[in-house]
Coordinates of C-alpha atoms and ligand atoms in Angstrom, one line a residue:
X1 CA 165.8 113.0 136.9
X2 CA 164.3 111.0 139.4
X3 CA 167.1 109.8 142.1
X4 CA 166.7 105.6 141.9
X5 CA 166.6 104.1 145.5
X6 CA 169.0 101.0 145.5
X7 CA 167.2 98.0 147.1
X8 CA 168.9 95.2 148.8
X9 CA 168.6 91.8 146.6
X10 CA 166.3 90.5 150.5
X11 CA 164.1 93.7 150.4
X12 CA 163.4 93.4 146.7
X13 CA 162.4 89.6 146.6
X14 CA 160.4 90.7 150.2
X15 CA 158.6 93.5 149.0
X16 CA 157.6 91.9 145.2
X17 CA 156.0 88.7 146.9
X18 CA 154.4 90.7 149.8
X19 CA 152.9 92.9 147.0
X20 CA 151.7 90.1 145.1
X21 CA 150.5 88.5 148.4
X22 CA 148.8 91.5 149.4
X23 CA 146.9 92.0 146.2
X24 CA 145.7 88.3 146.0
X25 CA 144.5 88.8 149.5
X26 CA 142.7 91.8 149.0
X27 CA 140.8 90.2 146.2
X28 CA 139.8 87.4 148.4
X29 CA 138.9 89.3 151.1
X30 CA 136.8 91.8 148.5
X31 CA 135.3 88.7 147.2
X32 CA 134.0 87.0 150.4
X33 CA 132.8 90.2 151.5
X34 CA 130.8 90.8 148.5
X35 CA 129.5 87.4 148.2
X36 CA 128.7 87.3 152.3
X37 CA 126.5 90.5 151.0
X38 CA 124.4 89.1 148.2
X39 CA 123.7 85.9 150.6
X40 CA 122.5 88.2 152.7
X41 CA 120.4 89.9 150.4
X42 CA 119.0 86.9 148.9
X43 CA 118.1 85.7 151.8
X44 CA 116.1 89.0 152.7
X45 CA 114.4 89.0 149.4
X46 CA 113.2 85.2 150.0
X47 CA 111.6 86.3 153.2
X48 CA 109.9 89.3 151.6
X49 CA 108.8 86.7 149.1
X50 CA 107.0 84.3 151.6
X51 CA 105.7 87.2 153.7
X52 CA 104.2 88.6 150.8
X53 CA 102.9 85.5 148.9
X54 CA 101.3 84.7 152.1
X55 CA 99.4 88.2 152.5
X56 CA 98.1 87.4 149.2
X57 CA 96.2 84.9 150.2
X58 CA 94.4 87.4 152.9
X59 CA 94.3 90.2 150.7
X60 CA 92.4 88.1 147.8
X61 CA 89.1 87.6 149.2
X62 CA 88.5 91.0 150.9
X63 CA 89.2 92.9 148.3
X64 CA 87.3 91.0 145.5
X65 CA 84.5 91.6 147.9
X66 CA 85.7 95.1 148.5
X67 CA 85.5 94.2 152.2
X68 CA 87.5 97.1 153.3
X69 CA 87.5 96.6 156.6
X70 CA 89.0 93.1 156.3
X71 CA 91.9 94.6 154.7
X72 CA 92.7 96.5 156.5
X73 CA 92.9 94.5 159.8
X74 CA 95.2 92.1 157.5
X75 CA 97.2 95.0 156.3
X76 CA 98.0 95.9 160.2
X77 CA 98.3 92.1 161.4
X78 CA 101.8 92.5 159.0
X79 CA 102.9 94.9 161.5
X80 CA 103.8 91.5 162.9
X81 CA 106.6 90.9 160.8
X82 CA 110.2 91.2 161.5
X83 CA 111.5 93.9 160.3
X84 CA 108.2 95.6 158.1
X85 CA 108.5 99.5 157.6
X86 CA 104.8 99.8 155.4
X87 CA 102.4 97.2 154.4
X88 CA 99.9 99.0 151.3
X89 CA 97.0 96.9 149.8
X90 CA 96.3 98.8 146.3
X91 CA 93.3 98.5 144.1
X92 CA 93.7 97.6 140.1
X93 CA 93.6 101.3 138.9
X94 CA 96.8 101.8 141.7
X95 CA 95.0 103.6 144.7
X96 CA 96.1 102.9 148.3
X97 CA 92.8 100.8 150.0
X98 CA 94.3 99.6 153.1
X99 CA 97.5 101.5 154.8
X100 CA 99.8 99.5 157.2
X101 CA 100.1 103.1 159.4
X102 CA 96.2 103.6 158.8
X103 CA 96.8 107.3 157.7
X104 CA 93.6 108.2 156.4
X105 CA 94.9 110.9 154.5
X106 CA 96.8 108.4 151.8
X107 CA 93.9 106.8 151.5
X108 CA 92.9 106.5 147.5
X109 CA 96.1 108.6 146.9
X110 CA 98.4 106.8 144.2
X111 CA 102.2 106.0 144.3
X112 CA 104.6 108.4 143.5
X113 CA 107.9 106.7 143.6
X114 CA 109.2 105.0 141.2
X115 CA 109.0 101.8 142.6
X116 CA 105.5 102.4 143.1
X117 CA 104.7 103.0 139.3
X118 CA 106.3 100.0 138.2
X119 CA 104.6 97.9 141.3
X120 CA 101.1 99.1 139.9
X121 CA 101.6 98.5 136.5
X122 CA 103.6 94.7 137.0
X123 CA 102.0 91.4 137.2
X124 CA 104.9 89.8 138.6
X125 CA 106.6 90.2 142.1
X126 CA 108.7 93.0 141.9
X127 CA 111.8 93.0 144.7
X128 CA 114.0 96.1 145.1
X129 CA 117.1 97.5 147.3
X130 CA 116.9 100.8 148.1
X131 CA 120.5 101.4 149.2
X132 CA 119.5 105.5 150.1
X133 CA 116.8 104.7 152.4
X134 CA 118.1 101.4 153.5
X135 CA 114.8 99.5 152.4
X136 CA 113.6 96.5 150.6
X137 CA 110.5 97.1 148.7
X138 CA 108.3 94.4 147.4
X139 CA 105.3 94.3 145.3
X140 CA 103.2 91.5 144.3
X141 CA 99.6 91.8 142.1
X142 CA 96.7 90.3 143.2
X143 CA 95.0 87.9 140.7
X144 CA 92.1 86.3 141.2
X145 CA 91.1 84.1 138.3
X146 CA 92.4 86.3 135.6
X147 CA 91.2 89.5 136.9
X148 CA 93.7 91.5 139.0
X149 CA 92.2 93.3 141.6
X150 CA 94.8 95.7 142.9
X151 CA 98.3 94.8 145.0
X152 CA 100.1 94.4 148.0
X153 CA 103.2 96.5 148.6
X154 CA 105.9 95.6 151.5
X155 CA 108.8 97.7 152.8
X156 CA 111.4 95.7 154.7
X157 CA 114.1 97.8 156.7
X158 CA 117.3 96.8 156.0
X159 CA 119.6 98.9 158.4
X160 CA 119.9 95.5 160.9
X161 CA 120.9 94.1 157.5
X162 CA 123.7 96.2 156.9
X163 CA 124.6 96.5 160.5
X164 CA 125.1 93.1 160.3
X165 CA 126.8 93.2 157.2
X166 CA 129.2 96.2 158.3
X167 CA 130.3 94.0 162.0
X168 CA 131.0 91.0 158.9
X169 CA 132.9 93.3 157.3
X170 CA 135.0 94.7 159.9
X171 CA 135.3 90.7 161.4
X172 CA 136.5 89.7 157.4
X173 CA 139.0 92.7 157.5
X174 CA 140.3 92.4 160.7
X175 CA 141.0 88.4 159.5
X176 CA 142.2 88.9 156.5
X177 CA 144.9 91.7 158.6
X178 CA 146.2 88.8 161.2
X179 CA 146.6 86.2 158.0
X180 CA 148.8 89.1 156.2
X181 CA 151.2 90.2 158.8
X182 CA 151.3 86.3 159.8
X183 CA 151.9 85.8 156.1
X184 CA 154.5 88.8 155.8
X185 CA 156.6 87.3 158.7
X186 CA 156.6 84.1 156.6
X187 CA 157.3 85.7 153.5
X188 CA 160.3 87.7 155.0
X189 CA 161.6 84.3 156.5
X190 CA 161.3 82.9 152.7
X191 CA 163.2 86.0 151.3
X192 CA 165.6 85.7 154.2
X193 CA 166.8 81.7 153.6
X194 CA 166.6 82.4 150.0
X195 CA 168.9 85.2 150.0
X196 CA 171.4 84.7 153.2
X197 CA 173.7 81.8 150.9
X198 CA 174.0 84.9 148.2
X199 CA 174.7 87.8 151.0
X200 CA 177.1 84.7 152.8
X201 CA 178.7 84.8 148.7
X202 CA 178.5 88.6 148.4
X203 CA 180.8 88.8 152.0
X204 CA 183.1 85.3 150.9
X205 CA 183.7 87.3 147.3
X206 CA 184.8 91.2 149.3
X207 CA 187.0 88.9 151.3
X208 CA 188.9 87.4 148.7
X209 CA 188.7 90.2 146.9
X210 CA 190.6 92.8 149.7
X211 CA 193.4 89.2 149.9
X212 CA 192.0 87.0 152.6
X213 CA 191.8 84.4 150.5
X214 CA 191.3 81.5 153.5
X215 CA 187.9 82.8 153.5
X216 CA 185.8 80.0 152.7
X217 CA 181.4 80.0 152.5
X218 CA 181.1 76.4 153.8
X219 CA 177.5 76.7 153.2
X220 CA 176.5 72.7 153.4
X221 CA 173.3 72.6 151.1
X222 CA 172.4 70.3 148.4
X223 CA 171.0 72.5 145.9
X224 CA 172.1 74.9 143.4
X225 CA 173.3 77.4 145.8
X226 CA 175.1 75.1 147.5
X227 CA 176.9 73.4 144.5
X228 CA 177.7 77.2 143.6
X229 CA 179.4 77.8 147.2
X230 CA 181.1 74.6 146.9
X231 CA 182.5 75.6 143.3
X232 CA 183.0 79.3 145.2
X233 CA 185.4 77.9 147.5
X234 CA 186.9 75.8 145.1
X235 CA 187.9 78.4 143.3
X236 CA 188.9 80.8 146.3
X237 CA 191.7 77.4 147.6
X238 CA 192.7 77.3 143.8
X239 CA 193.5 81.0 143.8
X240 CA 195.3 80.7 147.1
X241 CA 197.6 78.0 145.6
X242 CA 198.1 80.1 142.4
X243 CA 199.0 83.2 144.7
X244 CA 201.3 81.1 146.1
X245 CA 203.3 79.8 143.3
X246 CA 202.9 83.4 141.9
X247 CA 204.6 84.5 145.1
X248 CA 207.5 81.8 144.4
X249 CA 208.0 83.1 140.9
X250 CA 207.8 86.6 141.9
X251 CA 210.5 86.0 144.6
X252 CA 212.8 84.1 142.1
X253 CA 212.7 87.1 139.6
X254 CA 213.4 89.8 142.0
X255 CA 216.0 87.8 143.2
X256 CA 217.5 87.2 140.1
X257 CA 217.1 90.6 139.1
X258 CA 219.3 92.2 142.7
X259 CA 222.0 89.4 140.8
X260 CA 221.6 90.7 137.7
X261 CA 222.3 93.9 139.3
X262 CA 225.7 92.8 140.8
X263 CA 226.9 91.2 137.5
X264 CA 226.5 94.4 135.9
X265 CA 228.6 96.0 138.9
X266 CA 231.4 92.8 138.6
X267 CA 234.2 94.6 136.2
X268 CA 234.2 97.7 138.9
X269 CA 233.5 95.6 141.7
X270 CA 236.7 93.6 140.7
X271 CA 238.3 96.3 139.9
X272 CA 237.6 97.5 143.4
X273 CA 239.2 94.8 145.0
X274 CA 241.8 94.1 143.1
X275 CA 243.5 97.6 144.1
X276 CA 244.1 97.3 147.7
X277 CA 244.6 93.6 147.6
X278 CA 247.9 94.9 144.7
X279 CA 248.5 97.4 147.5
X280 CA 248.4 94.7 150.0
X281 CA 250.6 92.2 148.0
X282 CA 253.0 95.2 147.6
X283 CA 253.7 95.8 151.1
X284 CA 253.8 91.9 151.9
X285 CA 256.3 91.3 149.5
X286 CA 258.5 94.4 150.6
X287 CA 258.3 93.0 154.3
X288 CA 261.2 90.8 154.9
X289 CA 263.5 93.5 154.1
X290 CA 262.0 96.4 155.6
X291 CA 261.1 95.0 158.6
X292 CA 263.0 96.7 160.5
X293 CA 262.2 99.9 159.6
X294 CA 259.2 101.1 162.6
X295 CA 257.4 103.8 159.9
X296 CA 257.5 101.0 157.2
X297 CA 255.5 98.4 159.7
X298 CA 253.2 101.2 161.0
X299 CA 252.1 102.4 157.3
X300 CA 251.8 98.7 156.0
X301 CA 249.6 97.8 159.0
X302 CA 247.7 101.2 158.6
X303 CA 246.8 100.5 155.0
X304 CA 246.4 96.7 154.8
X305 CA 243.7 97.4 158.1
X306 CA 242.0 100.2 156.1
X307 CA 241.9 98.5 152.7
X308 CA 240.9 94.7 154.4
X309 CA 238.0 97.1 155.8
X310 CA 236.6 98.7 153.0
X311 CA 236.7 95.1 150.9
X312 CA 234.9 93.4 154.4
X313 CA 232.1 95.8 154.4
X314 CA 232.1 96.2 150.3
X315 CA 231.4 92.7 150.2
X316 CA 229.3 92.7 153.3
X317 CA 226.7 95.3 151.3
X318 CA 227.1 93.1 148.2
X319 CA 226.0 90.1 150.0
X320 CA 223.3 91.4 152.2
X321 CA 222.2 92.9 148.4
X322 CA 222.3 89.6 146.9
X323 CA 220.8 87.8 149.9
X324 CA 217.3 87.0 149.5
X325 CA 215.7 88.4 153.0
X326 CA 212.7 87.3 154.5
X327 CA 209.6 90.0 154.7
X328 CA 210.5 92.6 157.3
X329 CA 208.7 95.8 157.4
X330 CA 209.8 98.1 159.7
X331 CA 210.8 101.9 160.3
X332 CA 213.9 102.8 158.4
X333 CA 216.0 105.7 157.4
X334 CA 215.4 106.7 153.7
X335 CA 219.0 108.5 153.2
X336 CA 220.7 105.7 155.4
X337 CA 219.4 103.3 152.4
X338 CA 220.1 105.5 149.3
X339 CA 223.4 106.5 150.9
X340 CA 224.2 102.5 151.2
X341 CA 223.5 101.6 147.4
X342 CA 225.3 104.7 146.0
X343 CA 228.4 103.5 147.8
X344 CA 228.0 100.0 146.3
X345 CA 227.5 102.1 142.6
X346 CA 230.5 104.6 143.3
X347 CA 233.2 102.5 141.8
X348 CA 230.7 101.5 138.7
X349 CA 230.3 105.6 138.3
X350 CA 234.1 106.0 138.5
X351 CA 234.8 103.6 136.2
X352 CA 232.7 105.5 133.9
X353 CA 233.7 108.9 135.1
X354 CA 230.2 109.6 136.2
X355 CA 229.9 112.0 139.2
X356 CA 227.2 110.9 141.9
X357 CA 225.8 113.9 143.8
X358 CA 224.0 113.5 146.9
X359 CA 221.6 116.3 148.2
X360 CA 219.8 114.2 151.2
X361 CA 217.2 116.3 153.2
X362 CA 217.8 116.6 156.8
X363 CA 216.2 115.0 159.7
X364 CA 213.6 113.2 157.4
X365 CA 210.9 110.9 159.2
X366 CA 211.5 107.4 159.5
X367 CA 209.0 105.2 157.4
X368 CA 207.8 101.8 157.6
X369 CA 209.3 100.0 154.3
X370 CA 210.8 96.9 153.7
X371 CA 214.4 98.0 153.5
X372 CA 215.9 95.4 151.1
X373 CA 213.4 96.1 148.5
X374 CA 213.4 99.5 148.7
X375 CA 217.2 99.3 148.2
X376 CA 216.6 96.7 145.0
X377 CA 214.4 99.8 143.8
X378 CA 216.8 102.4 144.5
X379 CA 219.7 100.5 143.0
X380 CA 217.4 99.4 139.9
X381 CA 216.7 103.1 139.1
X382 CA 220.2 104.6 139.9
X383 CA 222.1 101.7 137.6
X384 CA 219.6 102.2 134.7
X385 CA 221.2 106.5 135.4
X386 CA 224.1 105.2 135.0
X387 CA 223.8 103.0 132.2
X388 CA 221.9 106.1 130.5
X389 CA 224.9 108.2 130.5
X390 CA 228.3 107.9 127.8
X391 CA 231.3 109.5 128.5
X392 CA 231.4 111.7 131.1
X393 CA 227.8 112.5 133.0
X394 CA 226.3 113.7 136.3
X395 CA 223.9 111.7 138.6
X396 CA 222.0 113.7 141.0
X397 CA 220.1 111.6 143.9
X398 CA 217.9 113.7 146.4
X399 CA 215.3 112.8 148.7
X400 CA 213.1 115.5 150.7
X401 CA 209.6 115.5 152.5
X402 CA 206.6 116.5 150.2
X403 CA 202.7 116.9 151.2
X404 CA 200.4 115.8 148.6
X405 CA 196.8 117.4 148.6
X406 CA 197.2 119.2 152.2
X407 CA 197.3 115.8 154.4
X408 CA 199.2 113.4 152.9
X409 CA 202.7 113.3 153.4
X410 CA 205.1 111.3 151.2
X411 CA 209.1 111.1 151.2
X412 CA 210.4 111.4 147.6
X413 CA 214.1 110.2 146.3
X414 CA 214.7 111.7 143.0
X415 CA 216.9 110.6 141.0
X416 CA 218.2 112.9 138.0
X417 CA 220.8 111.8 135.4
X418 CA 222.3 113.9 132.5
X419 CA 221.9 110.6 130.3
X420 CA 220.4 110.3 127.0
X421 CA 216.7 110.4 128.3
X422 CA 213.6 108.6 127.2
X423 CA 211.6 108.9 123.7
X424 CA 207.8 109.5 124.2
X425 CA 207.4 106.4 122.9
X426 CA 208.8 104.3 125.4
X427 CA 207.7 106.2 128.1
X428 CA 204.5 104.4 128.5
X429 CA 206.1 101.3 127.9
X430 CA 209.5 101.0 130.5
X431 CA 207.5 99.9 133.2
X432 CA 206.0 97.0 131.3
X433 CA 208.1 93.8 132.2
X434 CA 210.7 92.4 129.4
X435 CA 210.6 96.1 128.1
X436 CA 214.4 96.5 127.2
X437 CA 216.2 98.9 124.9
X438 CA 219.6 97.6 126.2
X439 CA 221.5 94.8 124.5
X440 CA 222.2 93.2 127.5
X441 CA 219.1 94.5 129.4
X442 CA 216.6 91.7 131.0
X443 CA 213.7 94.6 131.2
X444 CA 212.7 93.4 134.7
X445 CA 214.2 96.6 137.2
X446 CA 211.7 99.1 136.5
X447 CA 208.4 96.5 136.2
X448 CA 209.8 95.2 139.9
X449 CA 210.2 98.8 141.4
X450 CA 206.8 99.9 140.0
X451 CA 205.7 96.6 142.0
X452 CA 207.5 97.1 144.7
X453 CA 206.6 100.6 145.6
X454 CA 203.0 100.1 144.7
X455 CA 203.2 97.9 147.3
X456 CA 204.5 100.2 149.5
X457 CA 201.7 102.5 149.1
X458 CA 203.8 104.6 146.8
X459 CA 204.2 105.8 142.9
X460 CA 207.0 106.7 140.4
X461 CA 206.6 109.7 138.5
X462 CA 209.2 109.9 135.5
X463 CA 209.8 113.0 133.6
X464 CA 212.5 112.9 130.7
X465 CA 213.8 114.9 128.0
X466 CA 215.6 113.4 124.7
X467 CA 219.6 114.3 125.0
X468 CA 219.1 116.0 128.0
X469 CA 218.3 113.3 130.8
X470 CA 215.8 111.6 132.5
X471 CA 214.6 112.7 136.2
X472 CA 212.9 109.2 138.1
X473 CA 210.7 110.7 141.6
X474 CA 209.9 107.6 143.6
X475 CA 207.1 108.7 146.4
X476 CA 206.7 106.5 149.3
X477 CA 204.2 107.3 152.1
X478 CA 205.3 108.7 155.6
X479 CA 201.9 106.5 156.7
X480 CA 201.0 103.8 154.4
X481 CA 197.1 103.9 154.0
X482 CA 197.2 100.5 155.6
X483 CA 200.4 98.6 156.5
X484 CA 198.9 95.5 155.2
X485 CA 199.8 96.9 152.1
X486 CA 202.9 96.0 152.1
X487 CA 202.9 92.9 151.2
X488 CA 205.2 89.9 152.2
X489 CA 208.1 89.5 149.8
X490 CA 212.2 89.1 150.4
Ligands
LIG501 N1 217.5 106.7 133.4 C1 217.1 106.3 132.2 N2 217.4 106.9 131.1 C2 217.1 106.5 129.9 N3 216.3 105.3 129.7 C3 216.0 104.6 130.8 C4 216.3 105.1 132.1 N4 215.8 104.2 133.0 C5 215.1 103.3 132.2 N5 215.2 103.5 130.9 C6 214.6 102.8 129.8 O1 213.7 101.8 130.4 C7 214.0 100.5 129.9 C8 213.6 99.5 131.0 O2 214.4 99.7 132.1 P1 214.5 98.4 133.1 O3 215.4 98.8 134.2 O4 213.2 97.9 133.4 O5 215.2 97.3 132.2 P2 216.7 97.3 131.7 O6 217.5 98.3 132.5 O7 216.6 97.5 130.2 O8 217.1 95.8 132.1 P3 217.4 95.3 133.5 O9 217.2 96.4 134.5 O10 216.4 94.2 133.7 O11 218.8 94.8 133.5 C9 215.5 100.6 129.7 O12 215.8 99.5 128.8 C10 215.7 101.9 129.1 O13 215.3 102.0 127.7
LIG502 MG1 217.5 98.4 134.6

């Protein structure tokens, strides 16, 4: 198959009207050339005419009185005419009687060519371009009353002729040249204006396109093109404003999706603090009359210190969960972040007599994420293990350093849960939003994640067996292919 050349929209328009320019002006120049040729021509054959019909009228006389001699001084007085190769006088039965070269031996001889025959046997003038020999012949009879009496041939040399014509020729062609390179540079202007305001579109469209949607065209024109710029950029701020009410609403669900989380965690989380506050209480009330005793004081101020702790920084992760951030992309710990939400999840496993593993690589790369998403994604996809399993069950969260096709290097938290897995069915469907098997379930954890860590760059790979478990892999770039990527969202 023949391999098609893509041509620019500017080259194309270029390229079809200089074609079409080049072939009108080709004809034009052919035409003028040709017709600058036949004026030429014509104008020769006149001449021959009038040079000839002229001779006629000194031929006549001598040779109706066969006055030889006559003849053939006017045969030689044509050596006076521009441009004459042979001057022949011919009798009626065709013989040469009077030779312009006076070669004695053509005398009485008879033409051979056949130009000659026809001249002989015509009784009208007879003009004729020989192109080979680069002559003009022409014949005329001679008629006296009605008797002819023999005829004058001329041969006019037409090399000046073409000489001329060739130095027309080259003048015409060298013309017509200047006219189509000035014309090309004009043409190319043409094709230029006409198709900058569509390359200026072509640019405005990649831009909004790759997300810089304050690119605008601002092309001020007052035809079509420029009513379809205006409506471009019309459509470009109206596509801003909807990305940012998109943003809003996007914002609003994840953050009612990291609540949504916690009120699924509030009968442990209660549960939680509800202990060591009782413990708390117990020792209070005990005070008064034990407070004497030295070991009493110690152990009461040892336990109410550690328990007021672990509720201050329990609800110090809870709120900083439920807090919506502001962007912030920087370089972060990966098992610094998984460790953090499978704390806050602990008591929700207990509760359930669910054991959480941890098998957290060592000395993995920092990456730059946005930490309080990735921690909504973590604790979306470690809840839903946990939500997977009844009765007793075993969570397993790992993270380690993978390389993906020999370059690319990704850090990947898996998370493993003897639950009851996912049908086939519903595979393709869990990351769809509102895609819920739960009675309580909103459907919005995994659709965010899959946002979220697309964002990032990243992927989620899911494998899952019915009755046996499901295993979530969640891959997240040690170098995002472009940090813009990750886009701006709390
Ligand atoms: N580890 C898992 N084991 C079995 N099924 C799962 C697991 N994770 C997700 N799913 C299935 O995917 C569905 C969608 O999960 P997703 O987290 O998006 O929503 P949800 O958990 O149902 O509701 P929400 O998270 O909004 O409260 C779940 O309803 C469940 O059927
Ligand atoms: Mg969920």
């Amino acid at each position: 198959m023949v391999p098609r050349i893509k041509l620019g929209l500017k080259l194309r328009v270029f390229l079809s009207v200089a074609l079409f320019y080049l072939a009108a002006l080709g004809t034009l120049t052919y035409l003028t050339i040709r017709s600058q040729k036949n004026l030429l021509l014509e104008q020769m054959g006149d001449r021959a005419r009038t040079a000839i019909n002229l001779m006629e009228l000194s031929v006549a006389p001598p040779l109706y009185k066969w006055d030889i001699r006559t003849l053939r001084i006017v045969v030689v007085e044509a050596k006076s005419l521009r441009g004459v190769e042979y001057a022949y006088v011919f009798n009626a039965e065709g013989r040469i009687v009077a030779d312009f070269h006076e070669m004695e031996e053509e005398l009485f001889s008879v033409f051979t060519d056949e130009f000659g025959q026809r001249a002989i046997k015509s009784d009208e003038t007879l003009v004729d371009v020989d192109h080979k020999k680069g002559i003009l012949d022409v014949s005329k009879p001679v008629i006296l009353g009605h008797e002819k009496l023999g005829g004058i041939r001329l041969g006019f040399d037409l090399k000046p002729m073409f000489d001329e014509m060739k130095q027309v020729t080259v003048k015409a062609l060298l013309i017509a040249a200047g006219i189509f390179l000035l014309g090309l540079l004009v043409i190319f202007g043409i094709a230029s204006r006409m198709t900058s305001p569509i390359e200026q579109l072509t640019v405005a469209a990649k831009h909004i396109e790759a997300g810089d949607l304050q690119y605008r065209v601002s092309l001020k024109r007052s035809d079509e093109i420029g009513s379809l710029a205006s409506a471009f950029d019309q459509m470009a701020e109206r596509i801003m404003h909807r990305e940012g009410e998109l943003k809003q609403s996007q914002d609003l669900i994840r953050r009612a999706d990291r609540l949504s989380s916690l009120g699924m965690l509030t009968a442990g989380l209660a549960h939680e603090i509800r202990n060591p506050l009782v413990a708390i209480r117990t020792f209070t009330q005990l005070l008064p009359e034990r407070y004497q005793d030295p070991e009493f004081r110690n152990s009461f101020q040892a336990v109410a210190l550690k328990e007021v702790d672990r509720i201050c920084s329990l609800i110090n992760d809870l709120l900083n969960f439920a807090r919506p951030s502001t962007p912030n992309v920087s370089a972060e710990d990966i098992n610094e972040i998984v460790e953090g939400i499978v704390r806050i999840l602990e008591t929700e496993a207990r509760e359930k007599e669910v054991q959480i593993y941890r098998r957290l690589a060592s000395s993995l790369p920092k990456i730059f994420i946005d930490k309080e998403q990735i921690k909504q994604v973590s604790m979306n996809i470690i809840l839903n293990a946990l939500q997977s399993i009844e009765g007793r069950g075993v969570v397993e969260v790992s993270t380690r350093l993978f390389t993906k096709n020999h370059s690319d290097q990704y850090i990947q938290i898996e998370i493993r849960d003897s639950g009851a897995g996912i049908p086939g069915g519903d595979l393709e469907n869990i990351f769809n939003p509102f895609f819920t098997t739960k009675k309580d379930g909103g459907g919005l954890g995994l659709s965010i994640s899959h946002q979220i860590v697309q964002e990032h760059g990243g992927y989620i790979v899911v494998e899952s067996q019915v009755g046996k478990g499901a295993t979530f892999f969640l891959n997240l770039p040690v170098r995002p292919p472009n940090q813009q990527e990750v886009k701006d969202h709390p």
